[in-house]
Short mmCIF file of C-alpha atoms and ligand atoms in Angstrom, two decimals:
data_model
loop_
_atom_site.label_atom_id
_atom_site.label_comp_id
_atom_site.label_asym_id
_atom_site.label_seq_id
_atom_site.Cartn_x
_atom_site.Cartn_y
_atom_site.Cartn_z
CA MET A 291 -50.69 9.13 -63.57
CA SER A 292 -47.05 8.77 -62.66
CA GLU A 293 -45.14 11.97 -62.12
CA ALA A 294 -42.87 11.13 -65.03
CA ASN A 295 -45.80 11.29 -67.43
CA GLN A 296 -47.05 14.66 -66.35
CA PRO A 297 -46.56 17.65 -68.62
CA GLY A 298 -43.23 19.39 -68.27
CA VAL A 299 -41.56 16.44 -66.57
CA PRO A 300 -39.91 13.98 -68.93
CA ASP A 301 -39.72 10.29 -68.20
CA PRO A 302 -36.78 9.94 -65.79
CA LYS A 303 -35.96 6.55 -67.29
CA ALA A 304 -35.17 8.36 -70.53
CA ALA A 305 -33.05 10.97 -68.81
CA THR A 306 -29.31 11.06 -69.25
CA GLU A 307 -27.26 13.69 -67.48
CA PRO A 308 -25.71 16.07 -68.06
CA LYS A 309 -27.36 17.00 -71.32
CA GLY A 310 -28.12 20.23 -73.08
CA VAL A 311 -25.73 22.99 -73.90
CA GLY A 312 -25.00 24.40 -70.49
CA ASN A 313 -24.67 23.37 -66.96
CA ASP A 314 -27.93 24.49 -65.37
CA PRO A 315 -30.69 22.12 -64.32
CA ARG A 316 -32.85 24.13 -66.74
CA GLU A 317 -30.48 23.50 -69.61
CA GLN A 318 -30.35 19.83 -68.78
CA ASN A 319 -34.07 19.57 -69.23
CA PRO A 320 -35.28 20.84 -72.59
CA ASP A 321 -38.89 20.58 -71.52
CA VAL A 322 -38.24 22.94 -68.65
CA ALA A 323 -36.23 25.32 -70.81
CA GLU A 324 -39.06 25.55 -73.28
CA ALA A 325 -41.82 25.81 -70.72
CA PRO A 326 -44.01 28.83 -71.30
CA GLY A 327 -42.40 32.05 -70.23
CA LYS A 328 -39.91 33.01 -67.63
CA ILE A 329 -40.17 32.23 -63.96
CA TRP A 330 -39.90 35.39 -61.92
CA PHE A 331 -39.04 35.80 -58.29
CA ARG A 332 -42.70 36.68 -57.69
CA ASP A 333 -43.60 33.12 -58.77
CA LEU A 334 -41.15 31.73 -56.23
CA ASP A 335 -42.49 34.11 -53.60
CA GLU A 336 -46.07 32.93 -54.13
CA ALA A 337 -45.20 29.24 -54.39
CA VAL A 338 -42.76 29.04 -51.51
CA ILE A 339 -42.50 32.09 -49.27
CA GLU A 340 -46.14 33.21 -49.13
CA ALA A 341 -47.15 29.55 -48.98
CA ASP A 342 -45.12 29.35 -45.74
CA ARG A 343 -42.86 26.66 -47.17
CA CYS A 344 -39.57 28.59 -47.20
CA ILE A 345 -36.79 26.94 -45.22
CA GLN A 346 -34.61 30.07 -45.31
CA CYS A 347 -31.73 28.26 -46.96
CA ALA A 348 -30.89 31.39 -49.03
CA SER A 349 -30.10 29.35 -52.14
CA CYS A 350 -32.27 31.75 -54.16
CA VAL A 351 -30.34 34.76 -52.84
CA ALA A 352 -27.01 33.14 -53.72
CA ALA A 353 -28.24 31.92 -57.10
CA CYS A 354 -29.53 35.26 -58.40
CA PRO A 355 -26.96 36.51 -60.94
CA SER A 356 -28.22 40.11 -60.80
CA ASP A 357 -28.25 40.34 -56.98
CA SER A 358 -31.94 41.18 -57.21
CA ILE A 359 -32.81 39.11 -54.14
CA GLY A 360 -31.83 40.31 -50.70
CA ILE A 361 -32.79 39.41 -47.16
CA ASP A 362 -35.61 41.34 -45.52
CA ALA A 363 -34.08 42.93 -42.42
CA GLU A 364 -37.26 42.57 -40.37
CA GLU A 365 -38.67 39.26 -41.51
CA LYS A 366 -35.33 37.59 -42.37
CA ARG A 367 -36.77 36.16 -45.58
CA PRO A 368 -35.72 36.50 -49.22
CA THR A 369 -37.10 39.66 -50.78
CA LEU A 370 -36.75 41.51 -54.05
CA VAL A 371 -34.36 44.46 -53.77
CA LYS A 372 -34.14 45.48 -57.40
CA MET A 373 -35.31 44.56 -60.89
CA CYS A 374 -35.93 40.85 -61.47
CA THR A 375 -34.87 39.73 -64.95
CA GLY A 376 -36.98 36.57 -64.93
CA CYS A 377 -33.86 34.44 -65.44
CA SER A 378 -35.52 31.71 -63.33
CA ARG A 379 -32.39 30.76 -61.46
CA CYS A 380 -33.94 31.33 -58.03
CA TRP A 381 -36.60 28.83 -58.97
CA ASP A 382 -34.07 26.35 -60.33
CA PHE A 383 -32.02 26.24 -57.15
CA CYS A 384 -34.83 26.38 -54.60
CA PRO A 385 -35.19 22.98 -52.91
CA ARG A 386 -38.85 23.73 -52.20
CA SER A 387 -39.72 24.42 -55.83
CA GLY A 388 -37.53 23.98 -58.90
CA LEU A 389 -34.71 21.85 -57.49
CA ARG A 390 -35.60 18.20 -56.98
CA TYR A 391 -33.33 18.01 -53.99
CA GLU A 392 -33.45 14.24 -53.67
CA ARG A 393 -32.11 13.96 -57.23
CA ALA A 394 -29.40 16.50 -56.47
CA LEU A 395 -28.41 14.45 -53.43
CA GLU A 396 -28.30 11.26 -55.46
CA LEU A 397 -26.08 12.85 -58.12
CA LEU A 398 -23.78 14.51 -55.62
CA GLU A 399 -23.41 11.33 -53.60
CA ASP A 400 -22.68 9.29 -56.75
CA GLU A 401 -20.10 11.78 -57.90
CA ARG A 402 -18.34 12.64 -54.66
CA SER A 403 -19.06 10.27 -51.81
CA LEU A 404 -16.39 8.03 -50.44
CA ALA A 405 -17.12 4.38 -51.13
CA GLU A 406 -17.34 3.93 -47.37
CA PRO A 407 -18.22 7.15 -45.53
CA GLU A 408 -16.39 7.22 -42.18
CA THR A 409 -18.42 7.68 -39.01
CA TYR A 410 -16.95 8.72 -35.66
CA ALA A 411 -17.91 9.87 -32.21
CA ALA A 412 -15.65 12.87 -31.76
CA GLN A 413 -14.74 15.35 -29.09
CA ALA A 414 -12.55 18.43 -29.23
CA ALA A 415 -9.24 17.89 -27.46
CA ASP A 416 -9.24 21.42 -26.00
CA GLU A 417 -11.54 24.24 -24.87
CA ALA A 418 -13.68 23.80 -28.00
CA ALA A 419 -15.29 20.86 -26.20
CA GLU A 420 -16.83 23.38 -23.77
CA ALA A 421 -17.71 25.94 -26.41
CA GLY A 422 -19.42 23.45 -28.72
CA GLN A 423 -22.96 22.15 -28.71
CA ASP A 424 -22.05 18.48 -28.28
CA GLY A 425 -18.42 17.40 -28.48
CA GLY A 426 -17.25 20.67 -30.03
CA ALA A 427 -15.94 18.63 -32.96
CA VAL A 428 -17.04 21.15 -35.59
CA THR A 429 -15.44 24.06 -33.74
CA ALA A 430 -12.21 22.09 -33.29
CA LEU A 431 -12.17 20.96 -36.92
CA LEU A 432 -12.56 24.51 -38.22
CA ALA A 433 -10.07 25.98 -35.75
CA GLU A 434 -7.41 23.42 -36.71
CA LEU A 435 -8.00 24.06 -40.42
CA LEU A 436 -7.72 27.81 -39.93
CA GLU A 437 -4.51 27.53 -37.97
CA ALA A 438 -3.03 25.13 -40.51
CA GLY A 439 -3.84 27.60 -43.30
CA LYS A 440 -6.16 25.11 -45.01
CA ILE A 441 -9.04 27.58 -44.91
CA ASP A 442 -9.09 31.36 -44.53
CA GLY A 443 -12.42 31.61 -42.77
CA ALA A 444 -15.60 29.77 -41.87
CA VAL A 445 -19.17 30.94 -42.36
CA VAL A 446 -20.84 29.93 -39.11
CA ALA A 447 -23.52 31.35 -36.76
CA ARG A 448 -23.49 33.47 -33.65
CA GLU A 449 -26.32 34.81 -31.56
CA SER A 450 -27.67 38.22 -32.48
CA ASP A 451 -26.90 41.00 -29.98
CA GLU A 452 -30.41 42.32 -30.46
CA GLU A 453 -32.66 39.28 -30.39
CA PRO A 454 -32.37 36.26 -28.12
CA LEU A 455 -31.85 32.90 -29.80
CA ARG A 456 -31.62 34.46 -33.26
CA GLY A 457 -28.66 33.05 -35.19
CA GLU A 458 -26.79 35.41 -37.49
CA ALA A 459 -24.30 34.61 -40.20
CA PHE A 460 -20.75 35.23 -39.04
CA LEU A 461 -17.41 34.89 -40.81
CA ALA A 462 -14.98 33.41 -38.29
CA THR A 463 -11.33 33.97 -39.09
CA SER A 464 -9.67 32.90 -35.83
CA ARG A 465 -9.92 30.24 -33.13
CA GLU A 466 -11.33 32.91 -30.78
CA ASP A 467 -14.09 33.70 -33.28
CA LEU A 468 -14.94 30.03 -33.52
CA LEU A 469 -15.05 29.56 -29.76
CA GLU A 470 -17.43 32.51 -29.58
CA ALA A 471 -19.62 31.00 -32.30
CA GLY A 472 -19.69 27.46 -30.87
CA GLY A 473 -23.08 25.85 -30.23
CA SER A 474 -26.22 25.36 -32.30
CA SER A 475 -28.48 28.10 -33.54
CA TYR A 476 -31.90 26.58 -34.07
CA THR A 477 -32.92 29.37 -36.44
CA GLN A 478 -31.56 29.81 -39.94
CA THR A 479 -28.93 32.47 -40.62
CA MET A 480 -29.21 32.67 -44.44
CA GLY A 481 -25.40 32.67 -44.49
CA LEU A 482 -25.22 31.18 -47.99
CA GLY A 483 -26.83 34.36 -49.30
CA GLN A 484 -24.40 36.64 -47.47
CA ILE A 485 -20.99 35.30 -48.42
CA ASP A 486 -20.14 38.28 -50.64
CA ASP A 487 -21.15 40.75 -47.93
CA LEU A 488 -19.23 38.86 -45.26
CA LEU A 489 -16.13 38.78 -47.47
CA ALA A 490 -16.46 42.45 -48.31
CA ASP A 491 -16.14 43.23 -44.60
CA ALA A 492 -13.13 40.95 -44.13
CA ASP A 493 -9.58 41.14 -45.39
CA LEU A 494 -9.02 37.68 -46.82
CA GLY A 495 -7.44 38.48 -50.18
CA ASP A 496 -8.78 37.87 -53.67
CA ASP A 497 -9.31 34.16 -53.63
CA PRO A 498 -10.16 32.97 -50.13
CA ASP A 499 -11.05 29.42 -49.21
CA LEU A 500 -13.98 29.20 -46.84
CA ALA A 501 -15.75 26.48 -44.92
CA LEU A 502 -19.53 26.80 -44.97
CA VAL A 503 -21.48 25.38 -42.04
CA GLY A 504 -25.24 25.01 -42.27
CA THR A 505 -28.26 22.80 -42.11
CA PRO A 506 -28.44 20.13 -44.82
CA CYS A 507 -30.71 22.23 -47.06
CA VAL A 508 -28.19 25.08 -47.03
CA ILE A 509 -25.45 22.70 -48.05
CA GLN A 510 -27.68 21.25 -50.81
CA GLY A 511 -27.96 24.75 -52.27
CA ALA A 512 -24.23 25.41 -52.03
CA ALA A 513 -23.35 22.03 -53.55
CA ALA A 514 -25.85 22.42 -56.38
CA LEU A 515 -24.48 25.88 -57.22
CA ASP A 516 -20.99 24.38 -57.21
CA ARG A 517 -22.02 21.43 -59.40
CA TYR A 518 -23.39 23.79 -62.03
CA GLY A 519 -20.38 26.09 -61.87
CA HIS A 520 -21.98 29.17 -60.37
CA GLU A 521 -19.77 31.86 -58.94
CA PRO A 522 -21.25 32.15 -55.43
CA ALA A 523 -19.89 28.70 -54.70
CA ASP A 524 -16.32 29.60 -55.71
CA PRO A 525 -14.99 30.53 -52.25
CA ILE A 526 -16.51 27.45 -50.60
CA ALA A 527 -13.73 24.92 -50.11
CA LEU A 528 -15.41 22.73 -47.47
CA THR A 529 -19.02 22.15 -46.46
CA VAL A 530 -20.16 20.97 -43.03
CA ALA A 531 -23.81 20.01 -42.54
CA LEU A 532 -25.41 19.98 -39.11
CA MET A 533 -27.80 17.03 -39.01
CA CYS A 534 -31.32 18.31 -38.80
CA THR A 535 -34.97 17.34 -38.65
CA ARG A 536 -36.32 20.87 -38.24
CA THR A 537 -35.36 24.52 -37.81
CA PHE A 538 -37.53 26.95 -35.89
CA GLU A 539 -39.21 30.14 -37.01
CA HIS A 540 -37.78 32.71 -34.62
CA GLU A 541 -40.97 34.43 -33.41
CA ARG A 542 -42.77 31.15 -32.92
CA LEU A 543 -39.79 29.71 -31.06
CA LEU A 544 -39.77 32.61 -28.61
CA SER A 545 -43.56 32.40 -28.11
CA GLN A 546 -43.38 28.70 -27.41
CA ILE A 547 -40.60 29.19 -24.84
CA GLU A 548 -42.61 31.97 -23.19
CA SER A 549 -45.62 29.66 -22.97
CA TYR A 550 -43.63 27.78 -20.29
CA ASP A 551 -43.06 31.03 -18.37
CA VAL A 552 -39.43 31.02 -19.44
CA ASP A 553 -37.90 34.32 -20.56
CA PRO A 554 -36.05 33.69 -23.85
CA GLU A 555 -33.51 36.34 -22.80
CA ALA A 556 -32.52 34.05 -19.93
CA VAL A 557 -31.84 31.09 -22.23
CA GLU A 558 -28.13 30.69 -22.86
CA LYS A 559 -28.31 27.33 -24.57
CA LEU A 560 -31.01 25.28 -26.28
CA ASP A 561 -30.38 21.63 -26.90
CA ILE A 562 -32.34 18.89 -28.59
CA ARG A 563 -31.33 15.36 -27.80
CA ALA A 564 -33.17 12.04 -28.18
CA GLY A 565 -36.55 13.73 -28.64
CA THR A 566 -36.25 16.13 -25.69
CA LEU A 567 -35.73 19.89 -25.85
CA TYR A 568 -33.70 21.45 -23.05
CA ALA A 569 -33.11 25.12 -22.22
CA TYR A 570 -30.32 26.21 -19.86
CA ASP A 571 -29.36 29.54 -18.33
CA ASP A 572 -25.81 30.92 -18.34
CA GLY A 573 -24.98 29.02 -15.17
CA GLY A 574 -26.00 25.73 -16.78
CA GLU A 575 -29.21 25.50 -14.71
CA SER A 576 -32.13 23.87 -16.46
CA LEU A 577 -34.97 26.25 -17.38
CA LEU A 578 -37.03 23.86 -19.47
CA GLU A 579 -37.12 20.20 -20.37
CA THR A 580 -39.93 19.01 -22.59
CA ASP A 581 -40.76 16.67 -25.44
CA VAL A 582 -39.54 18.36 -28.62
CA SER A 583 -42.87 17.59 -30.30
CA GLU A 584 -44.34 20.36 -28.12
CA PHE A 585 -42.34 22.70 -30.36
CA ASP A 586 -43.57 21.23 -33.66
CA ALA A 587 -45.72 24.25 -34.43
CA ALA A 588 -42.71 26.54 -33.99
CA GLY A 589 -40.84 24.73 -36.78
CA LEU A 590 -40.53 25.89 -40.35
CA ARG A 591 -43.35 24.15 -42.21
CA GLY A 592 -41.12 23.54 -45.23
CA CYS A 593 -38.96 21.28 -43.07
CA ASP A 594 -41.71 18.67 -43.22
CA GLU A 595 -40.86 18.19 -46.89
CA CYS A 596 -37.20 17.48 -46.16
CA ALA A 597 -35.72 13.98 -46.24
CA ASP A 598 -32.08 14.96 -45.79
CA PHE A 599 -31.41 14.46 -42.09
CA VAL A 600 -27.75 13.58 -42.50
CA GLY A 601 -26.71 16.25 -44.98
CA GLY A 602 -25.88 14.02 -47.94
CA ALA A 603 -24.46 16.91 -50.00
CA ALA A 604 -21.84 17.88 -47.43
CA ASP A 605 -18.18 16.99 -47.17
CA ILE A 606 -18.67 16.36 -43.45
CA SER A 607 -21.87 15.98 -41.41
CA ALA A 608 -22.14 16.43 -37.66
CA GLY A 609 -24.88 15.70 -35.17
CA ASN A 610 -25.34 14.08 -31.81
CA VAL A 611 -27.59 11.15 -32.60
CA GLY A 612 -25.97 7.82 -31.87
CA SER A 613 -23.21 9.24 -29.63
CA ASP A 614 -23.04 9.65 -25.87
CA GLU A 615 -23.44 13.08 -24.32
CA GLY A 616 -20.31 15.18 -24.76
CA TYR A 617 -19.56 13.71 -28.19
CA SER A 618 -20.43 14.76 -31.71
CA THR A 619 -21.36 12.18 -34.31
CA VAL A 620 -19.29 12.96 -37.39
CA VAL A 621 -19.67 11.46 -40.86
CA VAL A 622 -16.84 12.13 -43.29
CA ARG A 623 -18.50 11.81 -46.68
CA THR A 624 -16.08 12.99 -49.41
CA GLU A 625 -12.38 13.05 -50.22
CA THR A 626 -12.34 16.78 -49.44
CA GLY A 627 -13.90 15.98 -46.09
CA ARG A 628 -11.37 13.25 -45.42
CA GLU A 629 -8.44 15.55 -46.17
CA ALA A 630 -9.88 18.18 -43.82
CA TRP A 631 -10.58 15.66 -41.08
CA THR A 632 -7.05 14.26 -41.35
CA ALA A 633 -5.53 17.75 -41.26
CA ALA A 634 -7.52 18.53 -38.10
CA ALA A 635 -6.75 15.26 -36.32
CA GLY A 636 -4.49 16.94 -33.73
CA GLY A 637 -7.45 18.84 -32.28
CA LEU A 638 -9.81 15.91 -32.04
CA GLU A 639 -10.27 12.75 -30.05
CA THR A 640 -12.23 10.16 -31.92
CA THR A 641 -13.76 6.85 -31.08
CA GLU A 642 -16.39 4.56 -32.53
CA ILE A 643 -19.96 5.80 -32.60
CA ASP A 644 -22.03 4.06 -29.90
CA ARG A 645 -25.30 3.48 -31.72
CA PRO A 646 -24.86 3.66 -35.52
CA GLU A 647 -28.33 2.21 -35.98
CA ALA A 648 -29.81 5.35 -34.36
CA LEU A 649 -28.52 7.42 -37.29
CA GLU A 650 -30.19 5.16 -39.81
CA LYS A 651 -33.40 5.10 -37.81
CA ILE A 652 -33.82 8.85 -37.66
CA ALA A 653 -32.81 9.27 -41.32
CA ALA A 654 -35.46 6.70 -42.30
CA TRP A 655 -38.06 8.45 -40.13
CA ASN A 656 -37.21 11.77 -41.77
CA GLU A 657 -37.61 10.31 -45.24
CA ARG A 658 -40.97 8.75 -44.34
CA ARG A 659 -42.17 12.11 -43.05
CA ALA A 660 -41.13 13.88 -46.25
CA LYS A 661 -42.77 11.29 -48.46
CA SER A 662 -46.02 11.55 -46.55
CA ILE A 663 -46.09 15.36 -46.75
CA LEU A 664 -44.64 16.19 -50.19
CA PRO A 665 -47.51 16.80 -52.62
CA ARG A 666 -45.16 15.84 -55.48
CA GLY A 667 -43.57 12.43 -55.86
CA PHE A 668 -40.27 11.79 -54.06
CA ASP A 669 -38.08 10.59 -56.89
CA PRO A 670 -34.28 10.37 -56.53
CA GLU A 671 -34.09 9.17 -60.15
CA GLY A 672 -36.28 11.95 -61.58
CA GLU A 673 -35.22 15.02 -63.53
CA ILE A 674 -33.35 17.48 -61.33
CA GLY A 675 -35.38 20.47 -62.52
CA ILE A 676 -39.07 20.73 -61.64
CA ALA A 677 -41.11 22.80 -64.07
CA TYR A 678 -43.23 25.63 -62.68
CA GLU A 679 -46.32 24.21 -64.35
CA HIS A 680 -45.72 20.83 -62.80
CA HIS A 681 -45.30 22.38 -59.38
CA ARG A 682 -48.66 24.13 -59.80
CA GLU A 683 -50.34 20.94 -60.91
CA VAL A 684 -49.31 18.98 -57.88
CA TYR A 685 -49.40 21.70 -55.21
CA ASP A 686 -52.55 23.59 -56.27
CA GLY A 687 -55.53 22.48 -54.22
CA THR A 688 -53.36 21.26 -51.34
CA ASP A 689 -52.66 23.07 -48.07
CA ARG A 690 -49.24 23.94 -49.56
CA GLU A 691 -50.52 25.68 -52.68
CA PRO A 692 -49.14 29.03 -53.81
CA GLN A 693 -50.59 32.02 -52.01
CA PRO A 694 -51.16 35.58 -53.24
CA LEU A 695 -48.36 38.09 -52.76
CA ASN A 696 -48.32 40.06 -49.58
CA PRO A 697 -50.20 43.30 -50.45
CA ALA A 698 -47.43 45.26 -48.75
CA ARG A 699 -45.02 43.99 -51.42
CA VAL A 700 -47.17 44.24 -54.51
CA HIS A 701 -45.77 47.67 -55.38
CA GLN A 702 -42.25 46.15 -55.54
CA TYR A 703 -43.43 43.60 -58.04
CA GLU A 704 -45.30 46.13 -60.13
CA GLU A 705 -42.07 48.06 -60.41
CA TRP A 706 -39.48 45.29 -60.59
CA CYS A 707 -41.04 42.06 -61.84
C1 FAD B 1483 -31.34 23.63 -36.63
C2 FAD B 1483 -30.52 22.48 -36.13
C3 FAD B 1483 -31.14 21.27 -35.87
C4 FAD B 1483 -30.39 20.18 -35.43
N1 FAD B 1483 -31.01 18.99 -35.20
C5 FAD B 1483 -30.28 17.90 -34.86
C6 FAD B 1483 -30.90 16.64 -34.68
O1 FAD B 1483 -32.13 16.52 -34.79
N2 FAD B 1483 -30.12 15.58 -34.38
C7 FAD B 1483 -28.76 15.69 -34.28
O2 FAD B 1483 -28.09 14.68 -34.04
N3 FAD B 1483 -28.13 16.88 -34.43
C8 FAD B 1483 -28.86 17.98 -34.71
N4 FAD B 1483 -28.24 19.19 -34.89
C9 FAD B 1483 -26.76 19.27 -34.80
C10 FAD B 1483 -26.27 19.52 -33.38
O3 FAD B 1483 -27.06 20.48 -32.73
C11 FAD B 1483 -24.81 20.02 -33.40
O4 FAD B 1483 -24.69 21.13 -34.26
C12 FAD B 1483 -23.86 18.96 -33.90
O5 FAD B 1483 -23.96 17.82 -33.08
C13 FAD B 1483 -22.40 19.43 -33.89
O6 FAD B 1483 -22.01 19.65 -32.57
P1 FAD B 1483 -20.57 20.20 -32.26
O7 FAD B 1483 -20.46 20.36 -30.77
O8 FAD B 1483 -19.56 19.37 -32.95
O9 FAD B 1483 -20.64 21.61 -32.99
P2 FAD B 1483 -20.01 22.99 -32.48
O10 FAD B 1483 -18.61 22.78 -32.08
O11 FAD B 1483 -20.95 23.63 -31.57
O12 FAD B 1483 -19.96 23.79 -33.87
C14 FAD B 1483 -21.12 24.07 -34.58
C15 FAD B 1483 -20.79 25.16 -35.57
O13 FAD B 1483 -21.95 25.35 -36.37
C16 FAD B 1483 -22.31 26.71 -36.38
N5 FAD B 1483 -23.77 26.75 -36.42
C17 FAD B 1483 -24.64 26.42 -35.44
N6 FAD B 1483 -25.89 26.57 -35.85
C18 FAD B 1483 -25.82 27.00 -37.12
C19 FAD B 1483 -26.80 27.35 -38.08
N7 FAD B 1483 -28.11 27.29 -37.84
N8 FAD B 1483 -26.38 27.75 -39.30
C20 FAD B 1483 -25.05 27.84 -39.58
N9 FAD B 1483 -24.08 27.52 -38.70
C21 FAD B 1483 -24.47 27.11 -37.49
C22 FAD B 1483 -21.76 27.28 -35.08
O14 FAD B 1483 -21.55 28.67 -35.19
C23 FAD B 1483 -20.48 26.48 -34.93
O15 FAD B 1483 -19.43 27.08 -35.63
C24 FAD B 1483 -28.98 20.31 -35.27
C25 FAD B 1483 -28.37 21.55 -35.51
C26 FAD B 1483 -29.11 22.63 -35.95
C27 FAD B 1483 -28.42 23.95 -36.22
S1 SF4 B 1484 -36.55 27.67 -49.60
FE1 SF4 B 1484 -34.51 28.58 -49.89
S2 SF4 B 1484 -34.32 28.91 -52.12
FE2 SF4 B 1484 -36.50 28.56 -51.67
S3 SF4 B 1484 -37.38 30.59 -51.38
FE3 SF4 B 1484 -36.77 29.89 -49.35
S4 SF4 B 1484 -34.68 30.67 -49.08
FE4 SF4 B 1484 -35.15 30.80 -51.26
S1 SF4 B 1485 -35.20 19.92 -41.69
FE1 SF4 B 1485 -34.33 19.97 -43.71
S2 SF4 B 1485 -35.31 21.73 -44.65
FE2 SF4 B 1485 -35.52 22.01 -42.45
S3 SF4 B 1485 -33.77 23.22 -41.83
FE3 SF4 B 1485 -33.27 21.06 -41.51
S4 SF4 B 1485 -32.23 20.52 -43.43
FE4 SF4 B 1485 -33.34 22.40 -43.82
#
């Protein structure tokens, strides 16, 4: 049976968008809106978090209109912090459950992409080249925009003071902040779910314009919230996706590093380039060089279901694939991205990307992986909302099926869900 003919999922060929009275994926899909009952955060927890499929994008946290979802301080995962109203929005915006992310990407690209996205190999013209992971292009871009008054801050990542190699969300408001935050954090920060808190601690006025940097799934969530007019997206004026095939689960990352007799505390920089993972100390000496596949088991399992290597929902994407060492590969995807890139031109040196075909190759590999792992069909033309019942039909009985709630949390649900 094709996915389109399954209960709760209308024939995509018959779908016209937007339809319905409102702007939510749910309202665009009458069958989803009328599906039996509400979808509670506990349903998302069982289907995604307990099933070890969460990619820590924090879209659910940002999407919750009653701020009922927070971030567990210990486990750094979404958790219920007060009464859930069963509004279902966390489900609707979760790219591992209710949001058909490939459809969202298709819509966003159709609506916003430049006819010819521009691809560059880029390097910061100043000290950002040193501070950055590759060419420092993202750091330089954001620093130039801040200094030109085009943005008031940028939600980026910096390493936790308490835990090695743990990235934390950080609101950078100066060039110095950005230089400090340069480099890649290979763990998620859940920054999308912390924008209000970050702004509350800053003094950026009533209506700040922020850049949001994150992995492609984070930017999918932000762009989907923006498309459907939800408030958490309001401050986000520019999105930058870091190209990505996988993010690591922090504990498993540290264990894997230790298995090579390397102390994670001694690792100043991790780098992944052309299939090899490197670890360096603060003097730039190599501590580890190994095939990145050795770290597969340390990755977030939900990443296997992701086909968005390049960050198709972002205004600008940045990676290293296809460029020589010391350069960032930058794809300017939207008019907003082009304006930002042009405004930052003084801080960047750009040239042609060396191996454009490498970008396409890895994106195609990523999509093949997702298609082979996703229990549901991969359907960029399908309905954007995936009904809970449909999710259960296709995931139940697989090794990605929903799992019972953690007994330690059941009391929360008895009280709040
Ligand atoms: C998890 C992960 C996986 C990646 N995998 C690939 C890959 O397979 N192939 C590839 O070509 N490129 C990959 N990249 C991108 C690459 O590591 C660089 O980020 C990119 O080339 C930009 O380099 P840059 O020197 O211009 O960025 P920089 O100048 O170093 O700026 C990067 C900015 O992003 C912020 N940042 C870093 N990590 C995070 C994070 N996790 N969440 C939010 N903000 C963050 C930093 O604080 C900084 O402000 C990955 C990045 C990440 C985070
Ligand atoms: S994948 Fe993202 S939206 Fe889904 S539960 Fe995890 S953090 Fe929330
Ligand atoms: S591989 Fe995909 S799902 Fe995983 S962190 Fe990267 S963008 Fe997110």
